[in-house]
Amino acid sequence: MEHSVAGRSVVVTGGSKGIGKGIARVFAGAGAKVAILSRGLDQAEAAAHEIGMGAIALAADITDEASLAEAMAKVAQQFGGIDVLCANAGIFPQARLDVMSGKEWDHVVGTNLKGTFLSVKTALPFLKRSDQGRVVITSSITGPVTGFPGWSHYGATKAGQLGFMRTACIELAPFGITVNAVMPGNIKTEGLFDLGAEYEKTMAASIPLKRLGVVEDIGHAALYFASKEAGYVTGQTIIVDGGQILPESLEALNA
Ligand code: NAP
């Protein structure tokens, strides 16, 4: 499986930190040419340097079509094309409904959902030219399967990404491009760290495997969807959550 990704050109949005950096590291380890995109160039460069293996860094904002288009063109020029887009960048600020402003809603939807669309749209001219075009979206269990107070906007975007995927995969099938999504549970990242130690402790206790995931857990799932071996898999999801969504009650979890 890793073998078929070697030499492929891979773009990872939000690759400077967290899950994206884990995805970038796993793909680079499999011999892929990896381009890390994020708004902050310094942090993207630091991640590329840390990963090594020829990884490059570019500044791009997934809410800004022009900046994405420019970055995709640069990657294609440097790597000789784009074979895989990992549409991973996303934000998860918390706000309960009674205090959430329309602006906050738009910011999360504009980043996570429209940003996914714009990432796919700007990578598409290059993916079409690949003989193994792949889109791997980082969704979540929050929204498609579960809920969490403060994340109604976030959950809507993560469920929305799957709706987007189900039509995108039909539209892109004639070009041999597959579109799939990884649905992480709680993964240890810088973004999650901001939610505090108590959040992490409570979450770990609610997961059958009794730990949060590591970023490479998501990277390996993404690698599968990007592989040649997954060439007949499109419009599908994989939940990577340590069994978090399974217990029907606290009693079931602790029995
Ligand atoms: P993170 O540690 O906060 O990293 C987010 C990454 O996205 C950073 O590289 C950030 O870099 C980039 N980013 C944010 N806004 C961007 C924008 N407008 N344009 C370009 N890049 C942008 O987050 P994470 O926890 O790794 O989450 C990554 C993805 O996994 C998200 O889609 C999230 O919904 C999903 N997810 C995470 C978890 C979890 O437990 N951590 C669970 C389920 C799903 P800059 O700030 O420099 O742009």
XYZ file of N, CA and C and ligand atoms in Angstrom:
813
model
N 0.826 -1.210 0.000
C 0.000 0.000 0.000
C 0.866 1.268 0.000
N 1.869 1.296 0.901
C 2.753 2.469 0.969
C 3.488 2.648 -0.355
N 3.844 1.511 -0.946
C 4.625 1.502 -2.172
C 3.938 2.310 -3.272
N 2.591 2.183 -3.362
C 1.883 2.828 -4.470
C 1.764 4.340 -4.289
N 2.123 4.850 -3.119
C 2.080 6.296 -2.890
C 3.469 6.923 -3.106
N 4.494 6.085 -3.158
C 5.862 6.588 -3.356
C 5.955 7.388 -4.655
N 6.580 8.547 -4.561
C 6.777 9.391 -5.738
C 5.583 10.240 -6.113
N 4.441 10.033 -5.441
C 3.234 10.820 -5.747
C 3.355 12.222 -5.158
N 2.715 13.175 -5.809
C 2.724 14.552 -5.332
C 1.490 14.792 -4.464
N 1.721 15.174 -3.217
C 0.634 15.254 -2.235
C 0.571 16.648 -1.613
N -0.608 17.255 -1.629
C -0.824 18.537 -0.959
C -1.608 18.286 0.323
N -1.109 18.808 1.434
C -1.829 18.672 2.704
C -2.168 20.077 3.206
N -3.457 20.450 3.171
C -3.818 21.759 3.735
C -3.837 21.624 5.257
N -3.404 22.682 5.932
C -3.307 22.603 7.392
C -2.250 21.610 7.828
N -1.204 21.502 7.029
C -0.153 20.515 7.324
C 0.907 21.007 8.294
N 0.753 22.235 8.781
C 1.799 22.791 9.651
C 1.680 22.309 11.089
N 0.542 21.751 11.439
C 0.298 21.345 12.835
C -0.572 20.100 12.859
N -0.693 19.535 14.045
C -1.722 18.554 14.353
C -1.891 17.422 13.357
N -3.144 17.131 13.029
C -3.465 16.012 12.154
C -2.797 16.180 10.785
N -2.818 17.397 10.259
C -2.214 17.631 8.945
C -0.733 17.307 8.935
N -0.053 17.683 10.015
C 1.381 17.376 10.090
C 1.589 15.867 10.172
N 0.692 15.191 10.892
C 0.771 13.724 10.974
C 0.544 13.085 9.613
N -0.432 13.606 8.868
C -0.690 13.090 7.515
C 0.550 13.308 6.647
N 1.091 14.524 6.717
C 2.273 14.858 5.903
C 3.432 13.916 6.237
N 3.620 13.644 7.529
C 4.738 12.786 7.955
C 4.553 11.359 7.439
N 3.330 10.851 7.517
C 3.061 9.476 7.059
C 3.281 9.368 5.539
N 2.784 10.363 4.786
C 2.963 10.314 3.326
C 4.434 10.460 2.939
N 5.144 11.366 3.623
C 6.571 11.533 3.315
C 7.317 10.237 3.632
N 6.935 9.591 4.727
C 7.559 8.321 5.115
C 7.299 7.223 4.092
N 6.193 7.367 3.343
C 5.866 6.386 2.308
C 6.519 6.756 0.975
N 7.338 7.799 0.997
C 8.086 8.155 -0.216
C 7.389 9.154 -1.119
N 6.303 9.782 -0.621
C 5.589 10.779 -1.434
C 6.310 12.120 -1.375
N 6.032 12.953 -2.398
C 6.529 14.330 -2.387
C 5.431 15.161 -1.721
N 5.734 15.762 -0.585
C 4.680 16.379 0.225
C 4.803 17.902 0.257
N 3.680 18.583 -0.010
C 3.611 20.044 0.112
C 2.649 20.404 1.238
N 3.173 21.174 2.173
C 2.392 21.592 3.338
C 1.870 23.003 3.114
N 0.555 23.178 3.236
C -0.047 24.502 3.071
C -0.681 24.948 4.383
N -0.412 26.179 4.778
C -1.153 26.778 5.895
C -1.007 28.284 5.772
N -1.776 29.029 6.564
C -1.677 30.490 6.472
C -0.309 30.964 6.933
N 0.156 30.402 8.031
C 1.440 30.826 8.585
C 2.592 30.104 7.897
N 3.396 30.889 7.123
C 4.487 30.250 6.376
C 5.585 29.735 7.309
N 5.883 30.500 8.363
C 6.968 30.092 9.269
C 6.696 28.711 9.858
N 5.469 28.513 10.333
C 5.143 27.234 10.952
C 5.100 26.100 9.918
N 4.640 26.420 8.702
C 4.636 25.407 7.639
C 6.059 25.010 7.278
N 6.940 26.018 7.225
C 8.348 25.728 6.914
C 8.992 24.903 8.022
N 8.648 25.228 9.261
C 9.207 24.473 10.397
C 8.744 23.012 10.323
N 7.471 22.804 9.957
C 6.944 21.433 9.843
C 7.640 20.690 8.705
N 7.808 21.372 7.569
C 8.479 20.743 6.418
C 9.907 20.364 6.780
N 10.577 21.257 7.521
C 11.955 21.016 7.942
C 12.007 19.815 8.887
N 11.066 19.787 9.830
C 11.014 18.689 10.814
C 10.766 17.343 10.115
N 9.863 17.345 9.141
C 9.530 16.110 8.425
C 10.669 15.696 7.489
N 11.290 16.695 6.856
C 12.401 16.410 5.944
C 11.901 15.666 4.709
N 12.698 14.785 4.189
C 12.354 13.933 3.040
C 11.778 14.742 1.871
N 12.313 15.956 1.679
C 11.924 16.769 0.526
C 10.606 17.497 0.662
N 10.008 17.496 1.861
C 8.735 18.208 2.049
C 8.937 19.704 1.834
N 7.942 20.349 1.215
C 8.027 21.799 0.989
C 6.858 22.488 1.682
N 6.989 23.811 1.860
C 5.954 24.572 2.563
C 5.516 25.759 1.726
N 4.216 26.031 1.743
C 3.692 27.202 1.045
C 2.616 27.852 1.908
N 2.522 29.181 1.803
C 1.461 29.885 2.520
C 0.210 29.908 1.651
N -0.914 29.537 2.238
C -2.198 29.637 1.523
C -3.308 29.661 2.556
N -4.347 30.427 2.242
C -5.525 30.496 3.116
C -6.660 29.789 2.384
N -7.224 28.750 2.994
C -8.248 27.971 2.276
C -9.560 28.748 2.093
N -9.679 29.926 2.722
C -10.874 30.752 2.480
C -10.668 31.678 1.282
N -9.465 31.664 0.719
C -9.099 32.611 -0.331
C -8.718 31.831 -1.604
N -9.632 31.832 -2.561
C -9.444 31.009 -3.769
C -8.157 31.371 -4.514
N -7.864 32.674 -4.591
C -6.684 33.098 -5.356
C -5.398 32.586 -4.700
N -5.350 32.653 -3.372
C -4.120 32.203 -2.699
C -3.961 30.693 -2.829
N -5.077 29.974 -2.798
C -5.016 28.516 -2.985
C -4.568 28.172 -4.412
N -5.171 28.857 -5.386
C -4.840 28.571 -6.793
C -3.353 28.796 -7.046
N -2.842 29.867 -6.462
C -1.418 30.185 -6.642
C -0.545 29.083 -6.012
N -0.928 28.657 -4.810
C -0.135 27.624 -4.121
C -0.194 26.293 -4.882
N -1.380 25.916 -5.365
C -1.514 24.648 -6.107
C -0.647 24.677 -7.367
N -0.655 25.827 -8.054
C 0.144 25.947 -9.286
C 1.639 25.809 -8.963
N 2.049 26.401 -7.838
C 3.469 26.308 -7.458
C 3.857 24.864 -7.134
N 2.971 24.160 -6.419
C 3.249 22.753 -6.086
C 3.368 21.943 -7.374
N 2.396 22.152 -8.279
C 2.390 21.386 -9.531
C 3.666 21.639 -10.331
N 4.106 22.896 -10.301
C 5.321 23.242 -11.039
C 6.543 22.559 -10.414
N 6.601 22.600 -9.089
C 7.776 22.062 -8.398
C 7.807 20.534 -8.404
N 6.628 19.902 -8.266
C 6.568 18.434 -8.152
C 6.165 17.753 -9.461
N 5.854 18.552 -10.497
C 5.447 17.956 -11.774
C 4.002 17.496 -11.773
N 3.158 18.109 -10.935
C 1.729 17.772 -10.895
C 1.231 17.647 -9.468
N -0.047 17.305 -9.341
C -0.627 16.997 -8.025
C -1.451 15.714 -8.186
N -1.140 14.724 -7.368
C -1.870 13.445 -7.413
C -2.873 13.305 -6.271
N -2.524 13.880 -5.127
C -3.359 13.680 -3.936
C -3.583 15.015 -3.241
N -4.853 15.313 -2.941
C -5.164 16.463 -2.090
C -5.714 15.953 -0.772
N -5.041 16.271 0.322
C -5.594 16.005 1.644
C -6.188 17.320 2.147
N -7.510 17.443 2.022
C -8.216 18.665 2.441
C -8.481 18.553 3.933
N -7.512 19.040 4.688
C -7.501 18.778 6.136
C -7.698 20.018 6.998
N -7.298 21.188 6.494
C -7.313 22.379 7.350
C -8.710 22.640 7.889
N -8.779 23.005 9.148
C -10.077 23.314 9.741
C -9.893 23.967 11.100
N -10.974 24.584 11.570
C -10.941 25.267 12.873
C -12.118 24.777 13.705
N -11.968 24.864 15.038
C -13.075 24.426 15.890
C -13.250 25.286 17.143
N -13.476 26.606 16.937
C -13.788 27.455 18.096
C -15.147 27.064 18.661
N -15.291 27.166 19.992
C -16.570 26.756 20.592
C -17.447 27.967 20.891
N -18.739 27.851 20.608
C -19.715 28.894 20.960
C -21.088 28.249 21.055
N -21.725 28.431 22.209
C -23.092 27.890 22.336
C -24.061 28.750 21.536
N -25.182 28.144 21.164
C -26.135 28.799 20.273
C -26.640 30.143 20.779
N -26.823 30.228 22.123
C -27.406 31.478 22.632
C -26.461 32.662 22.563
N -25.159 32.411 22.391
C -24.224 33.538 22.281
C -23.525 33.594 20.920
N -23.739 32.570 20.086
C -23.029 32.527 18.798
C -23.539 33.627 17.867
N -22.606 34.382 17.291
C -23.013 35.419 16.341
C -23.026 34.841 14.928
N -23.727 35.544 14.041
C -23.741 35.125 12.639
C -22.339 35.140 12.061
N -21.533 36.085 12.546
C -20.161 36.212 12.047
C -19.343 34.957 12.435
N -19.545 34.507 13.669
C -18.811 33.311 14.114
C -19.231 32.093 13.289
N -20.547 31.982 13.051
C -21.055 30.881 12.226
C -20.404 30.915 10.841
N -20.437 32.106 10.222
C -19.887 32.245 8.862
C -18.397 31.918 8.819
N -17.694 32.295 9.887
C -16.243 32.059 9.915
C -15.934 30.559 9.887
N -16.676 29.803 10.692
C -16.428 28.349 10.758
C -16.899 27.672 9.468
N -18.089 28.057 8.987
C -18.597 27.452 7.745
C -17.704 27.859 6.560
N -17.299 29.123 6.545
C -16.458 29.619 5.448
C -15.103 28.928 5.407
N -14.593 28.603 6.581
C -13.280 27.943 6.622
C -13.421 26.444 6.337
N -14.214 25.759 7.142
C -14.224 24.289 7.066
C -14.951 23.761 5.826
N -16.065 24.375 5.495
C -16.885 23.813 4.405
C -16.539 24.452 3.054
N -16.615 25.783 3.001
C -16.254 26.441 1.737
C -14.769 26.213 1.448
N -13.964 26.174 2.516
C -12.523 25.938 2.343
C -12.241 24.571 1.731
N -13.052 23.584 2.088
C -12.886 22.247 1.490
C -13.210 22.310 -0.002
N -14.333 22.962 -0.312
C -14.727 23.120 -1.718
C -13.639 23.850 -2.516
N -13.145 24.962 -1.964
C -12.134 25.739 -2.700
C -10.827 24.962 -2.863
N -10.486 24.163 -1.863
C -9.260 23.358 -1.967
C -9.392 22.345 -3.095
N -10.551 21.686 -3.150
C -10.784 20.695 -4.216
C -10.818 21.407 -5.566
N -11.538 22.530 -5.633
C -11.686 23.235 -6.907
C -10.330 23.660 -7.484
N -9.468 24.195 -6.626
C -8.189 24.712 -7.132
C -7.169 23.597 -7.409
N -7.359 22.443 -6.764
C -6.451 21.310 -7.047
C -6.919 20.529 -8.277
N -8.183 20.706 -8.628
C -8.810 19.867 -9.660
C -8.112 19.868 -11.024
N -7.706 21.040 -11.554
C -7.055 21.004 -12.867
C -5.845 20.069 -12.880
N -5.161 19.964 -11.735
C -3.961 19.124 -11.658
C -4.336 17.667 -11.370
N -5.307 17.463 -10.495
C -5.758 16.098 -10.183
C -6.271 15.392 -11.438
N -6.921 16.156 -12.308
C -7.469 15.578 -13.546
C -6.372 14.994 -14.428
N -5.176 15.570 -14.326
C -4.063 15.100 -15.168
C -3.336 13.917 -14.554
N -3.675 13.575 -13.312
C -3.011 12.450 -12.639
C -3.670 11.139 -13.068
N -2.891 10.066 -13.087
C -3.495 8.763 -13.389
C -3.983 8.078 -12.106
N -3.809 8.773 -10.979
C -4.246 8.207 -9.698
C -4.707 9.355 -8.786
N -5.651 10.172 -9.313
C -6.100 11.344 -8.560
C -6.898 10.957 -7.321
N -6.578 11.621 -6.221
C -7.215 11.283 -4.941
C -7.518 12.545 -4.148
N -8.714 12.571 -3.555
C -9.028 13.607 -2.569
C -9.358 12.890 -1.272
N -8.691 13.295 -0.196
C -8.985 12.735 1.126
C -9.352 13.901 2.047
N -10.586 13.891 2.514
C -11.092 14.986 3.358
C -10.977 14.582 4.823
N -10.544 15.526 5.675
C -10.594 15.267 7.118
C -11.915 15.815 7.641
N -12.849 14.920 7.906
C -14.127 15.312 8.503
C -13.993 15.145 10.010
N -14.956 14.499 10.652
C -14.931 14.312 12.112
C -16.081 13.375 12.473
N -16.029 12.817 13.685
C -17.241 12.147 14.177
C -18.242 13.206 14.641
N -17.739 14.392 15.042
C -18.618 15.461 15.548
C -19.387 16.091 14.398
N -20.667 15.886 14.374
C -21.493 16.397 13.276
C -22.127 15.243 12.538
N -21.321 14.448 11.812
C -21.913 13.309 11.097
C -22.500 12.251 12.037
N -21.906 12.068 13.224
C -22.347 10.982 14.112
C -22.721 11.477 15.513
N -21.925 12.388 16.048
C -22.118 12.814 17.441
C -22.341 14.326 17.514
N -22.650 14.793 18.716
C -22.778 16.227 18.951
C -21.987 16.614 20.184
N -21.649 17.897 20.287
C -20.932 18.384 21.471
C -21.296 19.859 21.647
N -21.789 20.230 22.848
C -22.207 21.615 23.060
C -21.111 22.613 22.674
N -21.509 23.617 21.920
C -20.559 24.636 21.473
C -20.080 24.409 20.042
N -20.432 23.263 19.500
C -19.922 22.948 18.166
C -21.030 22.701 17.131
N -22.145 23.439 17.270
C -23.206 23.241 16.272
C -22.724 23.679 14.887
N -22.009 24.802 14.826
C -21.493 25.280 13.528
C -20.434 24.316 12.988
N -19.540 23.916 13.880
C -18.471 22.985 13.491
C -19.055 21.651 13.010
N -19.993 21.118 13.803
C -20.614 19.833 13.435
C -21.320 19.917 12.086
N -21.966 21.070 11.841
C -22.645 21.253 10.548
C -21.642 21.203 9.402
N -20.460 21.783 9.622
C -19.461 21.774 8.526
C -18.900 20.379 8.292
N -18.731 19.623 9.386
C -18.119 18.293 9.241
C -19.097 17.320 8.591
N -20.404 17.481 8.901
C -21.428 16.697 8.202
C -21.551 17.185 6.758
N -21.445 18.509 6.578
C -21.540 19.091 5.235
C -20.435 18.602 4.310
N -19.253 18.393 4.866
C -18.144 17.882 4.034
C -18.518 16.529 3.420
N -19.258 15.725 4.175
C -19.631 14.390 3.657
C -20.690 14.515 2.564
N -21.594 15.480 2.726
C -22.574 15.735 1.664
C -21.879 16.202 0.398
N -20.926 17.097 0.565
C -20.115 17.582 -0.561
C -19.415 16.409 -1.249
N -18.820 15.548 -0.431
C -18.047 14.411 -0.956
C -18.907 13.503 -1.839
N -20.164 13.266 -1.414
C -20.990 12.272 -2.123
C -21.358 12.728 -3.534
N -21.432 14.031 -3.759
C -21.648 14.487 -5.135
C -20.316 14.660 -5.857
N -19.319 15.190 -5.150
C -18.002 15.394 -5.784
C -17.463 14.080 -6.335
N -17.645 12.992 -5.599
C -17.053 11.728 -6.062
C -17.724 11.252 -7.358
N -19.018 11.561 -7.521
C -19.686 11.168 -8.783
C -19.189 12.055 -9.931
N -19.079 13.364 -9.648
C -18.614 14.282 -10.703
C -17.176 13.979 -11.138
N -16.362 13.525 -10.196
C -14.937 13.355 -10.507
C -14.582 11.932 -10.940
N -15.526 11.014 -10.796
C -15.267 9.621 -11.196
C -14.843 9.496 -12.666
N -15.452 10.248 -13.586
C -15.012 10.118 -14.985
C -13.537 10.428 -15.201
N -12.931 11.163 -14.270
C -11.499 11.470 -14.389
C -10.649 10.477 -13.604
N -11.282 9.464 -13.051
C -10.546 8.459 -12.275
C -10.148 8.962 -10.896
N -10.759 10.100 -10.486
C -10.413 10.681 -9.170
C -11.372 10.121 -8.117
N -10.831 9.654 -7.005
C -11.682 9.214 -5.900
C -11.724 10.297 -4.819
N -12.831 10.334 -4.100
C -13.005 11.301 -3.002
C -13.534 10.539 -1.797
N -12.764 10.549 -0.721
C -13.154 9.825 0.492
C -12.864 10.699 1.713
N -13.334 10.267 2.865
C -13.138 11.085 4.072
C -12.766 10.238 5.272
N -11.840 10.772 6.061
C -11.502 10.181 7.352
C -12.290 10.946 8.417
N -12.869 10.202 9.352
C -13.630 10.831 10.442
C -12.921 10.558 11.772
N -12.054 11.494 12.184
C -11.339 11.274 13.445
C -12.245 11.474 14.653
N -11.901 10.741 15.716
C -12.474 11.039 17.029
C -11.596 12.096 17.667
N -11.249 11.915 18.918
C -10.402 12.911 19.592
C -8.933 12.557 19.421
N -8.227 13.439 18.729
C -6.829 13.197 18.386
C -5.977 14.273 19.072
N -4.867 13.853 19.633
C -3.982 14.804 20.328
C -3.326 15.746 19.335
N -3.756 16.990 19.334
C -3.156 17.994 18.451
C -3.022 19.301 19.222
N -2.314 20.244 18.610
C -2.181 21.569 19.215
C -3.563 22.190 19.413
N -4.432 21.996 18.410
C -5.780 22.574 18.483
C -6.556 22.009 19.660
N -6.411 20.716 19.898
C -7.134 20.076 21.000
C -6.522 20.478 22.346
N -5.217 20.683 22.327
C -4.501 21.095 23.538
C -5.103 22.396 24.095
N -5.530 23.276 23.158
C -6.123 24.554 23.560
C -7.408 24.358 24.366
N -8.033 23.187 24.253
C -9.292 22.945 24.983
C -9.035 22.572 26.447
N -7.770 22.328 26.805
C -7.414 22.123 28.211
C -7.224 20.665 28.606
N -6.465 20.481 29.703
C -6.122 19.136 30.183
C -7.356 18.373 30.658
N -8.305 19.110 31.259
C -9.509 18.462 31.797
C -10.325 17.834 30.648
N -10.409 18.556 29.511
C -11.128 18.036 28.337
C -10.496 16.719 27.898
N -9.163 16.718 27.830
C -8.448 15.526 27.357
C -8.701 14.333 28.298
N -8.661 14.610 29.614
C -8.846 13.545 30.604
C -10.262 12.953 30.508
N -11.254 13.826 30.437
C -12.648 13.378 30.353
C -12.877 12.580 29.073
N -12.307 13.085 27.981
C -12.484 12.400 26.695
C -11.853 11.005 26.717
N -10.629 10.928 27.245
C -9.933 9.635 27.279
C -10.767 8.613 28.053
N -11.410 9.061 29.125
C -12.210 8.155 29.959
C -13.445 7.650 29.204
N -13.894 8.406 28.188
C -15.117 8.020 27.477
C -14.833 7.168 26.231
N -13.563 6.847 26.021
C -13.168 6.100 24.815
C -12.815 4.663 25.201
N -13.416 3.656 24.565
C -13.117 2.268 24.926
C -11.617 1.954 24.964
N -10.830 2.490 24.032
C -9.383 2.226 24.062
C -8.653 3.084 25.094
N -9.402 3.932 25.799
C -8.899 4.708 26.958
C -7.734 5.638 26.647
N -7.680 6.110 25.447
C -6.669 7.108 25.101
C -7.161 7.910 23.906
N -6.591 9.104 23.765
C -6.865 9.857 22.553
C -6.011 9.287 21.426
N -6.405 9.552 20.212
C -5.622 9.069 19.078
C -4.383 9.926 18.871
N -3.445 9.402 18.087
C -2.287 10.210 17.684
C -2.470 10.566 16.204
N -1.791 11.625 15.796
C -2.029 12.148 14.443
C -1.727 11.119 13.344
N -0.767 10.249 13.614
C -0.432 9.231 12.605
C -1.589 8.245 12.406
N -2.439 8.069 13.415
C -3.610 7.194 13.235
C -4.455 7.694 12.054
N -4.564 8.999 11.942
C -5.343 9.584 10.834
C -4.518 9.527 9.544
N -3.221 9.744 9.676
C -2.339 9.693 8.501
C -2.403 8.343 7.798
N -2.430 7.258 8.565
C -2.458 5.930 7.950
C -3.795 5.657 7.248
N -4.889 6.158 7.823
C -6.190 5.996 7.161
C -6.215 6.788 5.848
N -5.652 7.994 5.895
C -5.586 8.822 4.673
C -4.711 8.149 3.621
N -3.630 7.539 4.069
C -2.716 6.858 3.147
C -3.440 5.721 2.420
N -4.296 5.011 3.142
C -5.054 3.933 2.496
C -5.922 4.501 1.361
N -6.686 5.558 1.659
C -7.563 6.126 0.628
C -6.757 6.634 -0.581
N -5.515 7.067 -0.326
C -4.692 7.623 -1.412
C -3.980 6.540 -2.214
N -3.996 5.323 -1.714
C -3.196 4.275 -2.347
C -3.837 3.762 -3.644
N -3.027 3.094 -4.430
C -3.526 2.448 -5.653
C -4.526 1.357 -5.273
N -4.234 0.698 -4.165
C -5.067 -0.423 -3.717
C -6.496 0.022 -3.382
N -6.696 1.307 -3.071
C -8.040 1.819 -2.758
C -8.694 2.451 -3.988
N -8.170 2.120 -5.172
C -8.635 2.755 -6.400
C -10.109 2.537 -6.724
N -10.726 1.519 -6.120
C -12.149 1.244 -6.406
C -13.046 1.700 -5.248
N -12.457 2.459 -4.323
C -13.193 2.958 -3.148
C -13.415 4.451 -3.319
N -14.667 4.877 -3.431
C -14.921 6.320 -3.529
C -16.235 6.676 -2.840
N -16.263 7.877 -2.272
C -17.458 8.350 -1.558
C -17.641 7.676 -0.209
N -16.549 7.159 0.355
C -16.662 6.386 1.603
C -15.984 7.103 2.770
N -16.308 6.626 3.951
C -15.729 7.211 5.166
C -15.122 6.118 6.031
N -14.146 6.502 6.834
C -13.632 5.577 7.838
C -13.546 6.341 9.168
N -14.117 5.744 10.202
C -14.071 6.350 11.533
C -12.824 5.839 12.247
N -12.022 6.787 12.762
C -10.794 6.431 13.488
C -10.911 7.104 14.857
N -11.481 6.378 15.826
C -11.863 7.041 17.084
C -11.669 6.188 18.339
N -10.937 5.083 18.232
C -10.722 4.244 19.412
C -12.005 3.640 19.961
N -13.045 3.618 19.131
C -14.325 3.039 19.557
C -15.237 4.027 20.275
N -14.869 5.324 20.193
C -15.587 6.342 20.981
C -17.095 6.396 20.740
N -17.528 6.177 19.513
C -18.971 6.334 19.236
C -19.776 5.102 19.629
N -19.114 4.028 20.069
C -19.827 2.755 20.215
C -20.636 2.539 21.501
N -20.122 2.879 22.687
C -20.891 2.552 23.900
C -22.227 3.283 23.916
N -23.325 2.527 24.192
C -24.632 3.198 24.171
C -24.922 3.897 25.489
N -24.082 3.649 26.511
C -24.264 4.334 27.792
C -22.963 4.243 28.583
N -22.886 5.002 29.676
C -21.719 4.926 30.568
C -21.589 3.526 31.140
N -22.762 2.915 31.386
C -22.775 1.553 31.930
C -22.118 0.582 30.940
N -22.460 0.762 29.663
C -21.876 -0.111 28.635
C -20.367 0.073 28.569
N -19.935 1.321 28.742
C -18.506 1.619 28.671
C -17.732 0.975 29.810
N -18.337 0.975 30.992
C -17.601 0.527 32.175
C -17.969 -0.870 32.653
N -18.839 -1.548 31.904
C -19.283 -2.883 32.356
C -18.136 -3.888 32.305
P -4.876 22.263 14.497
O -3.873 21.534 15.315
O -5.475 23.517 15.048
O -4.246 22.576 13.062
C -5.026 23.234 12.094
C -4.223 23.435 10.825
O -5.055 24.079 9.857
C -3.015 24.332 11.016
O -1.989 23.916 10.152
C -3.530 25.699 10.590
O -2.448 26.521 10.202
C -4.424 25.287 9.426
N -5.472 26.257 9.088
C -6.453 26.751 9.882
N -7.192 27.641 9.205
C -6.674 27.699 7.951
C -6.978 28.441 6.788
N -7.983 29.320 6.747
N -6.225 28.249 5.680
C -5.202 27.370 5.688
N -4.860 26.642 6.742
C -5.579 26.824 7.870
O -6.112 21.331 14.139
P -6.247 19.724 14.111
O -6.757 19.311 15.428
O -5.028 19.124 13.559
O -7.446 19.577 13.054
C -7.196 19.369 11.676
C -8.463 18.847 11.022
O -8.893 17.677 11.700
C -9.635 19.839 11.079
O -10.350 19.786 9.863
C -10.498 19.286 12.213
O -11.859 19.593 12.030
C -10.251 17.800 12.063
N -10.508 17.041 13.296
C -9.688 17.185 14.390
C -9.938 16.410 15.522
C -9.048 16.445 16.745
O -9.339 15.731 17.713
N -7.982 17.205 16.763
C -11.034 15.522 15.552
C -11.847 15.432 14.430
C -11.556 16.188 13.301
P -2.560 28.161 10.174
O -3.277 28.557 11.421
O -1.145 28.642 10.088
O -3.313 28.492 8.947
